[in-house]
PDB file of N, CA, C and O in Angstrom:
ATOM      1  N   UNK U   1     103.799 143.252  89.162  1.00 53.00           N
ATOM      2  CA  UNK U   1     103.375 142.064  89.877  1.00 53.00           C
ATOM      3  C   UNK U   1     104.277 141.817  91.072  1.00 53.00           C
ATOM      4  O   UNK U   1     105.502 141.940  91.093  1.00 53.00           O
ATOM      5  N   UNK U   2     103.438 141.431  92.109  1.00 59.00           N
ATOM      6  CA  UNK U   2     104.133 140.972  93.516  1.00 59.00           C
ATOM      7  C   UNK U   2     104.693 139.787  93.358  1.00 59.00           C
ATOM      8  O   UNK U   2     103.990 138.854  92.970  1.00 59.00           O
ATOM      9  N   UNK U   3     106.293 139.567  93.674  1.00 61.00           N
ATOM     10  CA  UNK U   3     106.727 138.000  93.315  1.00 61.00           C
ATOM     11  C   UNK U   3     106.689 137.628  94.999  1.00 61.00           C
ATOM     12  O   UNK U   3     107.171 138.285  95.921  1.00 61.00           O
ATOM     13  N   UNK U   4     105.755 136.018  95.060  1.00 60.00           N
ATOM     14  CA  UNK U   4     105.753 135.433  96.766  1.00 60.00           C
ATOM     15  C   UNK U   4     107.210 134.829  96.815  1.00 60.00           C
ATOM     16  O   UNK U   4     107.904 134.241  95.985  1.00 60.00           O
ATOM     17  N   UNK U   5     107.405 135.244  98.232  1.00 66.00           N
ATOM     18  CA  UNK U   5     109.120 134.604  98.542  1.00 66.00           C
ATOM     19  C   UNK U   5     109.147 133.154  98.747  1.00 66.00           C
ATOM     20  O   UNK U   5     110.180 132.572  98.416  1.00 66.00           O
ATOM     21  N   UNK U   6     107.949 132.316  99.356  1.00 69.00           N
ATOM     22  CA  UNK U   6     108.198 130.698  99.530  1.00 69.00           C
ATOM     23  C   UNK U   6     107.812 130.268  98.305  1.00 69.00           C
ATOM     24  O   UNK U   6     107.620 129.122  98.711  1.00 69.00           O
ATOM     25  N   UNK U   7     107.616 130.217  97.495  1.00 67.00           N
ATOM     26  CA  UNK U   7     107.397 129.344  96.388  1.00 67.00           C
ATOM     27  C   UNK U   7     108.052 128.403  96.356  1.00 67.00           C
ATOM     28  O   UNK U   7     109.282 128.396  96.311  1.00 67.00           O
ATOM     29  N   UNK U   8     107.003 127.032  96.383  1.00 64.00           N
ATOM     30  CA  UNK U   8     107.738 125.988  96.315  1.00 64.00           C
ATOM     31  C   UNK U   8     106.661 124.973  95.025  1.00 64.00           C
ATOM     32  O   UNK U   8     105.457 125.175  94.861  1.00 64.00           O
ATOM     33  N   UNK U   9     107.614 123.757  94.147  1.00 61.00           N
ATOM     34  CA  UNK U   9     106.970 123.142  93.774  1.00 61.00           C
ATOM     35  C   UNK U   9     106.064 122.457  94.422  1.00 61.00           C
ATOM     36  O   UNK U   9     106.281 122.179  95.602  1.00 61.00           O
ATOM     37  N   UNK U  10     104.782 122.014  93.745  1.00 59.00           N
ATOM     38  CA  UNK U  10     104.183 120.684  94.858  1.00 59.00           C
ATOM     39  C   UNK U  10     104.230 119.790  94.477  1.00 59.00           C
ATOM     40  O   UNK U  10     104.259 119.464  93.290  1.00 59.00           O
ATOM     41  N   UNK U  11     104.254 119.031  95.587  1.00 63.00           N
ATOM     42  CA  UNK U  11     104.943 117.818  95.975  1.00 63.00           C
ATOM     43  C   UNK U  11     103.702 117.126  95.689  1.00 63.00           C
ATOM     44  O   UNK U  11     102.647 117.713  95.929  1.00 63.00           O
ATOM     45  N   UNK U  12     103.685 115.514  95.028  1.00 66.00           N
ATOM     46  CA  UNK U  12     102.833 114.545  94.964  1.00 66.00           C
ATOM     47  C   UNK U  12     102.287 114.112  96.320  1.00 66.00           C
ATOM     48  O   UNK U  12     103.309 113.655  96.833  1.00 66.00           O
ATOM     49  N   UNK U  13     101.589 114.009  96.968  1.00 88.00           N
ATOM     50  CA  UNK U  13     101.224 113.574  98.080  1.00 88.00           C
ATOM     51  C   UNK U  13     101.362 111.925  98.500  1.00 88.00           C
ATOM     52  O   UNK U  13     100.752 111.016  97.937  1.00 88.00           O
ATOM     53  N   UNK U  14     102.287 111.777  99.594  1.00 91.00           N
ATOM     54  CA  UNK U  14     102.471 110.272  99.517  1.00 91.00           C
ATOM     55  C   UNK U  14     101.358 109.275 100.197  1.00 91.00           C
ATOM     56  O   UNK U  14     100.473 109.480 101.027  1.00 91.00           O
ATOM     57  N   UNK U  15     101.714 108.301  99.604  1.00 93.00           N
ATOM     58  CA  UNK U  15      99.758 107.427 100.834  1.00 93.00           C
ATOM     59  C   UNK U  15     100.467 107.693 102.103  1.00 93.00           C
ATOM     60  O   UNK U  15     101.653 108.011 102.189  1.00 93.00           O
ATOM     61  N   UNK U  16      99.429 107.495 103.329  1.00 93.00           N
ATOM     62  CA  UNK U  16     100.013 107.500 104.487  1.00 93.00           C
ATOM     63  C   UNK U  16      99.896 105.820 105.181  1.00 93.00           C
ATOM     64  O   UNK U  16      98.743 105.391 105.233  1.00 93.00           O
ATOM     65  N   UNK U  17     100.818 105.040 105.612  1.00 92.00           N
ATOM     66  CA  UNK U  17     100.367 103.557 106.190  1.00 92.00           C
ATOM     67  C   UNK U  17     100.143 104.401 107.844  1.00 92.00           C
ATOM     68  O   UNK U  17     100.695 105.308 108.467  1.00 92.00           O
ATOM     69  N   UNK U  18      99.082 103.532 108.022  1.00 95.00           N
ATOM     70  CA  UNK U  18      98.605 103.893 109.427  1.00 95.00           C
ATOM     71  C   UNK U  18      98.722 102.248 110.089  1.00 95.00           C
ATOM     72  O   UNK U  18      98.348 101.312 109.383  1.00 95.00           O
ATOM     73  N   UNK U  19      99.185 102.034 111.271  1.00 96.00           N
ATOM     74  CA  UNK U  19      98.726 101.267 112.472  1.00 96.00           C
ATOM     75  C   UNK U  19      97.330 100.870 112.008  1.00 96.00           C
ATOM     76  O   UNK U  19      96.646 101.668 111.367  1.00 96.00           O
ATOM     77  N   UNK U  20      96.900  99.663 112.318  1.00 94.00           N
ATOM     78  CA  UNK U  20      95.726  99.336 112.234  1.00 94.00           C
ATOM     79  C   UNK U  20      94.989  99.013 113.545  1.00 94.00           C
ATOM     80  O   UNK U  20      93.796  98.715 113.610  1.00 94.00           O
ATOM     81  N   UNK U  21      95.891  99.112 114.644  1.00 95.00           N
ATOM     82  CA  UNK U  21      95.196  98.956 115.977  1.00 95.00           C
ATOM     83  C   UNK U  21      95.136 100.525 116.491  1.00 95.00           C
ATOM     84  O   UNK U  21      94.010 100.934 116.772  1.00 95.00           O
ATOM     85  N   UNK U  22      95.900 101.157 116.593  1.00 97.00           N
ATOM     86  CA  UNK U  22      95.629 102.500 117.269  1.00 97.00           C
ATOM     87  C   UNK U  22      95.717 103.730 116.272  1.00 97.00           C
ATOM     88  O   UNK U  22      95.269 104.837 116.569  1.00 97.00           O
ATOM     89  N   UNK U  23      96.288 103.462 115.153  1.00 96.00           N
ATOM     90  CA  UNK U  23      95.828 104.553 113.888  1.00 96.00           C
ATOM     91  C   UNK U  23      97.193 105.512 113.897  1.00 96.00           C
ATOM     92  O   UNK U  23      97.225 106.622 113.365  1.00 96.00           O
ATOM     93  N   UNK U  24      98.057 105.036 114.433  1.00 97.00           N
ATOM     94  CA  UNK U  24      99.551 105.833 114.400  1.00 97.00           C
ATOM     95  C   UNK U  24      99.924 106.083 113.210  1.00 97.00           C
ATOM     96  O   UNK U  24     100.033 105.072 112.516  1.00 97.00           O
ATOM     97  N   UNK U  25     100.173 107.105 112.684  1.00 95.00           N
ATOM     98  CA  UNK U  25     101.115 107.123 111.677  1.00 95.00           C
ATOM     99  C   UNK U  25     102.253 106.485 111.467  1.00 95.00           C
ATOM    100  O   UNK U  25     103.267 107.086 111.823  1.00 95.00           O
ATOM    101  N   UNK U  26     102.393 105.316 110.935  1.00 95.00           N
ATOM    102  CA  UNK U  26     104.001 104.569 110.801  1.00 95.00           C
ATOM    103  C   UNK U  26     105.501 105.256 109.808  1.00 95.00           C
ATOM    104  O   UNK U  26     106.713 105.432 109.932  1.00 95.00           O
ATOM    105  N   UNK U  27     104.055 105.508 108.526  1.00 93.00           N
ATOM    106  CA  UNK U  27     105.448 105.937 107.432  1.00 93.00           C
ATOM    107  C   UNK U  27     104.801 106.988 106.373  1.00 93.00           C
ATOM    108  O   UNK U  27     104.153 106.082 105.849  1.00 93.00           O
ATOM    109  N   UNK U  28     104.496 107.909 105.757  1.00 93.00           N
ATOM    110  CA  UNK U  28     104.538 108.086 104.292  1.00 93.00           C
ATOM    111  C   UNK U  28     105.266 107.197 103.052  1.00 93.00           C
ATOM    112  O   UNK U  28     106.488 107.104 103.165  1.00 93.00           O
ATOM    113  N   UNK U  29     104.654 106.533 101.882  1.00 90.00           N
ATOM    114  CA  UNK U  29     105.468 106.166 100.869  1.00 90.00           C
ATOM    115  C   UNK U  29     104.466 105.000 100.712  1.00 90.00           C
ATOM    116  O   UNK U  29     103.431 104.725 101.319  1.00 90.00           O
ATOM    117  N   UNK U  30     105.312 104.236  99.396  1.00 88.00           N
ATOM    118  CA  UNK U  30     105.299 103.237  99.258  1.00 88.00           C
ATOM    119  C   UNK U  30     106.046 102.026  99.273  1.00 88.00           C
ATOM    120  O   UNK U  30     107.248 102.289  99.307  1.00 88.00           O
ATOM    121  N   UNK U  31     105.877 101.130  99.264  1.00 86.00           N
ATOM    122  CA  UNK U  31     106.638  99.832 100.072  1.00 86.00           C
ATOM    123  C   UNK U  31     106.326  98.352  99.455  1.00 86.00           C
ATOM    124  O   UNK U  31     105.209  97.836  99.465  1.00 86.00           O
ATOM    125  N   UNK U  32     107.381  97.823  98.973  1.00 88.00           N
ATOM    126  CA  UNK U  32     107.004  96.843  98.638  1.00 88.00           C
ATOM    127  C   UNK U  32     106.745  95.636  99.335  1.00 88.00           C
ATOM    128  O   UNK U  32     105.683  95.071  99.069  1.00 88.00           O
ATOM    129  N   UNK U  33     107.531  95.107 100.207  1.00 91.00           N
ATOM    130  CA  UNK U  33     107.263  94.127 100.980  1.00 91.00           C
ATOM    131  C   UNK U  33     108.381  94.626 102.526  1.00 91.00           C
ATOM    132  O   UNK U  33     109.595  94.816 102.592  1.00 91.00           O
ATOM    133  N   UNK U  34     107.618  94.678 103.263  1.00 92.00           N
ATOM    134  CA  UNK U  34     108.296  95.394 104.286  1.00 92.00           C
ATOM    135  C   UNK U  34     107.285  94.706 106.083  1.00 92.00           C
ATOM    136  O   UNK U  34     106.067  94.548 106.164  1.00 92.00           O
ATOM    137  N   UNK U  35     108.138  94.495 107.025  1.00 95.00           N
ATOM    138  CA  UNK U  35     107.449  94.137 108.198  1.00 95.00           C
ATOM    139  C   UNK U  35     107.636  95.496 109.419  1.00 95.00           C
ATOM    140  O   UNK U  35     108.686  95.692 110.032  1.00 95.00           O
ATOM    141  N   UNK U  36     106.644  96.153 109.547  1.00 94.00           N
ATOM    142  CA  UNK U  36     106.695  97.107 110.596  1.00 94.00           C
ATOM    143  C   UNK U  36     105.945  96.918 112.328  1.00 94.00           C
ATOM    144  O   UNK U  36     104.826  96.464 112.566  1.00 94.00           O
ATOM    145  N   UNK U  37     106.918  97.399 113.297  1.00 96.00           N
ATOM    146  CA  UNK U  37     106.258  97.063 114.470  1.00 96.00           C
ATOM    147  C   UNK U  37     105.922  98.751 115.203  1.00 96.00           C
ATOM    148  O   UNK U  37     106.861  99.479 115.524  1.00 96.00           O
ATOM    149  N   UNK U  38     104.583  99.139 115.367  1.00 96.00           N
ATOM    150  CA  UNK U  38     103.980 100.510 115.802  1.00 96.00           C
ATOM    151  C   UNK U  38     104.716 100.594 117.481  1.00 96.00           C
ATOM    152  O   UNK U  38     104.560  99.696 118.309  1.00 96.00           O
ATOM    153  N   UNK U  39     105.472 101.784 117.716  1.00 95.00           N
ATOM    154  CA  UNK U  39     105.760 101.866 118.969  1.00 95.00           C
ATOM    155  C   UNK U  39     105.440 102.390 119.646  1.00 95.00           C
ATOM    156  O   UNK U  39     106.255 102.660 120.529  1.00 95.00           O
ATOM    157  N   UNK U  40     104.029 102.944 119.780  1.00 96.00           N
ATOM    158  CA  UNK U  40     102.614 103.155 120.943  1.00 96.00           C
ATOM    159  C   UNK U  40     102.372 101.424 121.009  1.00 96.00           C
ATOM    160  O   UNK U  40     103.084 100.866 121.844  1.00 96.00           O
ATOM    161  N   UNK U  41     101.533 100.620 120.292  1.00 96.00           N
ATOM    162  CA  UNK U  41     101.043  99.934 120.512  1.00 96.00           C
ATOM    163  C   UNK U  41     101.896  98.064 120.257  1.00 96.00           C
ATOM    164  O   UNK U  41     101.359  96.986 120.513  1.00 96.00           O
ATOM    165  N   UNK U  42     102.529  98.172 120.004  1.00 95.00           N
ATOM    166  CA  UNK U  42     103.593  97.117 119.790  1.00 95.00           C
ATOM    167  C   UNK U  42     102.980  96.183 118.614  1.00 95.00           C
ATOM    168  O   UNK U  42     103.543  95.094 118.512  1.00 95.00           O
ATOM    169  N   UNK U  43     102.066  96.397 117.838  1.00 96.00           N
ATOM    170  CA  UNK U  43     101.342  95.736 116.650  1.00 96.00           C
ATOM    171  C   UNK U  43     102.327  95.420 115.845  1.00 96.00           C
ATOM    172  O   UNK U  43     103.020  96.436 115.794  1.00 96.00           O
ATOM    173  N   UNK U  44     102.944  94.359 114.982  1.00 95.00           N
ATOM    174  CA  UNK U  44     103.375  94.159 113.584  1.00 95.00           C
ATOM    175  C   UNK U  44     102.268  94.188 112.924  1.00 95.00           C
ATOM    176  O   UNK U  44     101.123  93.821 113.187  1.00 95.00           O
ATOM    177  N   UNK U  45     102.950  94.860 111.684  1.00 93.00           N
ATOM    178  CA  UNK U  45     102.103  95.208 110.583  1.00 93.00           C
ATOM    179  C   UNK U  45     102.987  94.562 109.001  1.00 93.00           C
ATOM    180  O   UNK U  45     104.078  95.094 108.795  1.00 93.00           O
ATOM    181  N   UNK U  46     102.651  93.772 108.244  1.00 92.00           N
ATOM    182  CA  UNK U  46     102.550  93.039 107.182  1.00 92.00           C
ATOM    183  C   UNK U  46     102.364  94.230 105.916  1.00 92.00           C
ATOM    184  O   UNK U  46     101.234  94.680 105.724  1.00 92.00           O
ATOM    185  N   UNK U  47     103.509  94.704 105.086  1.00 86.00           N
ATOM    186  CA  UNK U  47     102.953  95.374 104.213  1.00 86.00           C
ATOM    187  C   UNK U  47     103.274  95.019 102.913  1.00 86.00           C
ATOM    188  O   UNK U  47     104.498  95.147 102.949  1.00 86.00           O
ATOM    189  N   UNK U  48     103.014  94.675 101.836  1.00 78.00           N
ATOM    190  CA  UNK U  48     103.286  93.997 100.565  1.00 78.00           C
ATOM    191  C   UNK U  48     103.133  93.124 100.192  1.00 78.00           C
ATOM    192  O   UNK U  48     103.354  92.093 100.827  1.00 78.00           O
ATOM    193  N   UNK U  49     102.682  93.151  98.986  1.00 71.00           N
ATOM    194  CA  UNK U  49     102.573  91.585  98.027  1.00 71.00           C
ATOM    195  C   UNK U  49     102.285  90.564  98.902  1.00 71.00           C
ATOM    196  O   UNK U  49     101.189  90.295  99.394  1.00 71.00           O
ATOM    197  N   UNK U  50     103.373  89.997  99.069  1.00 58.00           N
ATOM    198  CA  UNK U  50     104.012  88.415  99.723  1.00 58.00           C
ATOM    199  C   UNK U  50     102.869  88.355 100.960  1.00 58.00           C
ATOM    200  O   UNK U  50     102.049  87.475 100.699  1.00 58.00           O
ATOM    201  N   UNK U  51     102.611  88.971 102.102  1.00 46.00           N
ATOM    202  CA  UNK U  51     101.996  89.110 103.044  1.00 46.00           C
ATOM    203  C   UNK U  51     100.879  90.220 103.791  1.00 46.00           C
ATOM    204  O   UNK U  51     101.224  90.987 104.690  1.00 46.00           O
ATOM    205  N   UNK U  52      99.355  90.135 103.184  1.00 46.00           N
ATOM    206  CA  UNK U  52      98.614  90.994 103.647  1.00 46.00           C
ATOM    207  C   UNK U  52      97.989  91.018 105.177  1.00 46.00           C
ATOM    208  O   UNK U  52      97.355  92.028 105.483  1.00 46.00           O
ATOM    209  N   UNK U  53      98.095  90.230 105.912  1.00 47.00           N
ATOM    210  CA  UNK U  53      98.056  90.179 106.980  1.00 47.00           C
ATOM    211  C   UNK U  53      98.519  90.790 108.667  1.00 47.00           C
ATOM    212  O   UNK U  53      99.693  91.044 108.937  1.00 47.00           O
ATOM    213  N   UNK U  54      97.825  90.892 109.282  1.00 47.00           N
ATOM    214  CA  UNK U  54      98.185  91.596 110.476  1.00 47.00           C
ATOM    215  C   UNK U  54      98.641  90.929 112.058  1.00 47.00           C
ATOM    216  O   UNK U  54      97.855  90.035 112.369  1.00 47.00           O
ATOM    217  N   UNK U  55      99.469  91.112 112.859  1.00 49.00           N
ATOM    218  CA  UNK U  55      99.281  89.793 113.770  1.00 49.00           C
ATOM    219  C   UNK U  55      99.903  90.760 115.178  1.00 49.00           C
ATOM    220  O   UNK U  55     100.548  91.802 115.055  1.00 49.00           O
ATOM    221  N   UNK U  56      99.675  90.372 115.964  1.00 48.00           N
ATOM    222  CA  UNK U  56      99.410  91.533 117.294  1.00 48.00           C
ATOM    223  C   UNK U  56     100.399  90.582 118.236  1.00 48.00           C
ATOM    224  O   UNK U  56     100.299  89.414 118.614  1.00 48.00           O
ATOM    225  N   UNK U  57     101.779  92.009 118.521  1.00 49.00           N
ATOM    226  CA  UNK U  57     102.794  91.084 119.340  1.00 49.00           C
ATOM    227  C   UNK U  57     102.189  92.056 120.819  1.00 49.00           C
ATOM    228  O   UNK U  57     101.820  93.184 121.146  1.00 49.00           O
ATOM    229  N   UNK U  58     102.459  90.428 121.449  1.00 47.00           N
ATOM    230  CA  UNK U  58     101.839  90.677 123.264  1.00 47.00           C
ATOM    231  C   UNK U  58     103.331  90.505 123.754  1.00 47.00           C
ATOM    232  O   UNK U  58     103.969  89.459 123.639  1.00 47.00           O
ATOM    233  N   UNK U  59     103.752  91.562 124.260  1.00 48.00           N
ATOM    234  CA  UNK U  59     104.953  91.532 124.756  1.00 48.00           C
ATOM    235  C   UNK U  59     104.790  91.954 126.618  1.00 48.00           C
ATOM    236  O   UNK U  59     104.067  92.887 126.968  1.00 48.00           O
ATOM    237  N   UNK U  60     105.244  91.465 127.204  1.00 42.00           N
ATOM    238  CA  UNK U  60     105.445  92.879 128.849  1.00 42.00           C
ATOM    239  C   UNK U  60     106.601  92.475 129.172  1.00 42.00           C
ATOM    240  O   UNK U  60     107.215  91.413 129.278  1.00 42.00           O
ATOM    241  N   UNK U  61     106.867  94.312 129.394  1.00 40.00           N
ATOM    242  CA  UNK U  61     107.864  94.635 129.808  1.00 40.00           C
ATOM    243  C   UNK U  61     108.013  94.773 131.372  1.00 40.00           C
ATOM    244  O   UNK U  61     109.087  95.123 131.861  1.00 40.00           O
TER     245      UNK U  61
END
């Protein structure tokens, strides 16, 4: 038998949180209560329990 040289375990696949305005990838994982701001689109994003909500920062630079 041929033994393959990368063998690797596999890995559980983590959820992916996406941006909800432009669809960015923010993070892999999970999260319990956490506030993220997307840096294409300057969106905060609300993730956990305590706060499901989304709220859109208007900033200019």
């Amino acid at each position: 038998m041929e033994k393959a040289k990368n063998l690797r375990p596999a890995k559980s696949k983590l959820p992916e949180v996406r941006c909800f305005q432009c669809n960015r990838l923010l993070f892999c994982g999970i999260a319990e209560d956490m506030e993220i701001k997307c840096s294409r689109c300057g969106a905060i994003q609300y993730i956990g329990n305590s706060k499901q909500e989304s709220r859109v920062n208007i900033s200019s630079w």
